[in-house]
Amino acid sequence: MSLKGKTALVTGSTSGIGLGIALGLARAGANVVLNGFGDAAAVIAEVEQFGARVGHHPADVSDPAQIAEMFAYAEREFGGVDILVNNAGIQHVASVEDFPVERWDAIIAINLSSVFHSTRLALPGMRAKGWGRIVNIASVHGQVGSVGKAAYVAAKHGVIGLTKVVGLETATSNVTCNAICPGWVLTPLVQKQIDDRAASGVDPQQAQHDLLAEKQPSLEFVTPSQLGELVLFLCSEAASQVRGAAWNIDGGWLAQ
Ligand code: NAD
């Protein structure tokens, strides 16, 4: 499939899953607007290897005004956004009664509210062009809970709800909106949870095995490039009637 001539904006694409998705979209020919913290120059160079145009905007997606600036940049430099991948996300693990209020607010802002703001800013341009794809990176935690993850689970359930509404509001157009629900993917976000387990004296390899064994029957991580391939499928004509879905890719986590 060729996405030549399309522009994709992937939030939180300087690392992990977002970077894997950005690479998949660039490989298929799309121009890519990257977003996220860290060494943008190195990531731009990596995504540029496929020959498409690549930009980066440093918006902190917890701030609606910065999200609006990012869309203005995409409009000015790339002529708008055809494919929006809402991927930026953070995690914090604590029980509800110990959960820092500031972390709750940050997770809701980054993992949920940013999806609303990007979507409302992307839709008018997609409708005007008569084509668009919105893919929200939710999680298995958009469908089930886990202890210690109140804000994350609440935000991801919200993302799936928002995906359904946008899927319905765009149902008679060539714009689709779907969510992807990954299980464990070995990224910095998950490595921190493995490190926290190892900090209590468990061997790091054992900590990684235990993390998988608790939830993911395949005992293998999902990879960022597999997620990139699934995003490409959702961008294809074959997926034009996939609307408002929450698509699991989780080594069997949600089959239990
Ligand atoms: P990661 O920590 O590797 O990457 C997060 C990215 O988001 C980075 O590029 C970071 O710079 C960016 N980011 C963080 N806060 C930001 C902000 N305020 N504004 C803009 N960018 C910001 O994490 P990851 O594991 O790749 O997670 C990506 C998404 O996938 C998240 O939404 C996460 O909830 C989801 N997810 C991850 C897993 C997993 O096992 N890793 C599983 C299911 C869902």
Coordinates of N, CA and C in Angstrom, one line a residue, residues 7 12 18 35 47 58 71 75-76 103 131-132 138 215 220 234 243-244:
T7 N -0.1 13.0 4.7 CA 0.8 13.4 5.8 C 0.2 12.8 7.1
G12 N 3.8 11.7 20.4 CA 4.7 10.8 21.2 C 5.5 9.8 20.3
G18 N 5.2 4.9 19.3 CA 5.0 6.0 18.3 C 6.1 6.0 17.3
N35 N 6.3 14.1 17.0 CA 6.1 14.9 18.2 C 6.6 14.1 19.4
V47 N 13.7 8.4 10.6 CA 12.4 8.3 9.9 C 12.6 8.7 8.4
P58 N 7.5 20.1 18.9 CA 7.7 19.7 20.3 C 6.6 19.9 21.3
F71 N -0.9 21.7 15.1 CA -1.7 21.5 13.9 C -1.5 22.7 13.0
E75 N -0.3 22.3 9.1 CA -1.0 22.9 8.0 C -0.1 23.8 7.2
R76 N 0.7 24.6 7.8 CA 1.7 25.5 7.2 C 2.7 24.7 6.4
R103 N -0.3 13.6 39.3 CA -0.1 12.5 38.3 C -1.5 12.1 37.7
W131 N -11.2 12.4 3.0 CA -10.5 11.2 3.4 C -9.7 11.5 4.7
G132 N -9.7 10.5 5.6 CA -8.9 10.7 6.8 C -8.9 9.4 7.6
A138 N -4.9 3.0 22.4 CA -5.4 2.8 23.7 C -4.6 1.8 24.4
K215 N 0.0 -11.8 32.8 CA -1.1 -11.3 31.9 C -1.1 -11.7 30.5
E220 N 5.3 -13.4 25.1 CA 6.2 -12.6 24.2 C 5.6 -11.2 24.2
L234 N -5.2 -0.3 9.1 CA -6.3 0.6 9.4 C -6.4 1.8 8.4
R243 N -14.8 0.7 11.8 CA -15.2 2.0 12.4 C -15.5 1.9 13.9
G244 N -14.9 2.7 14.6 CA -15.2 2.8 16.1 C -14.8 1.5 16.8

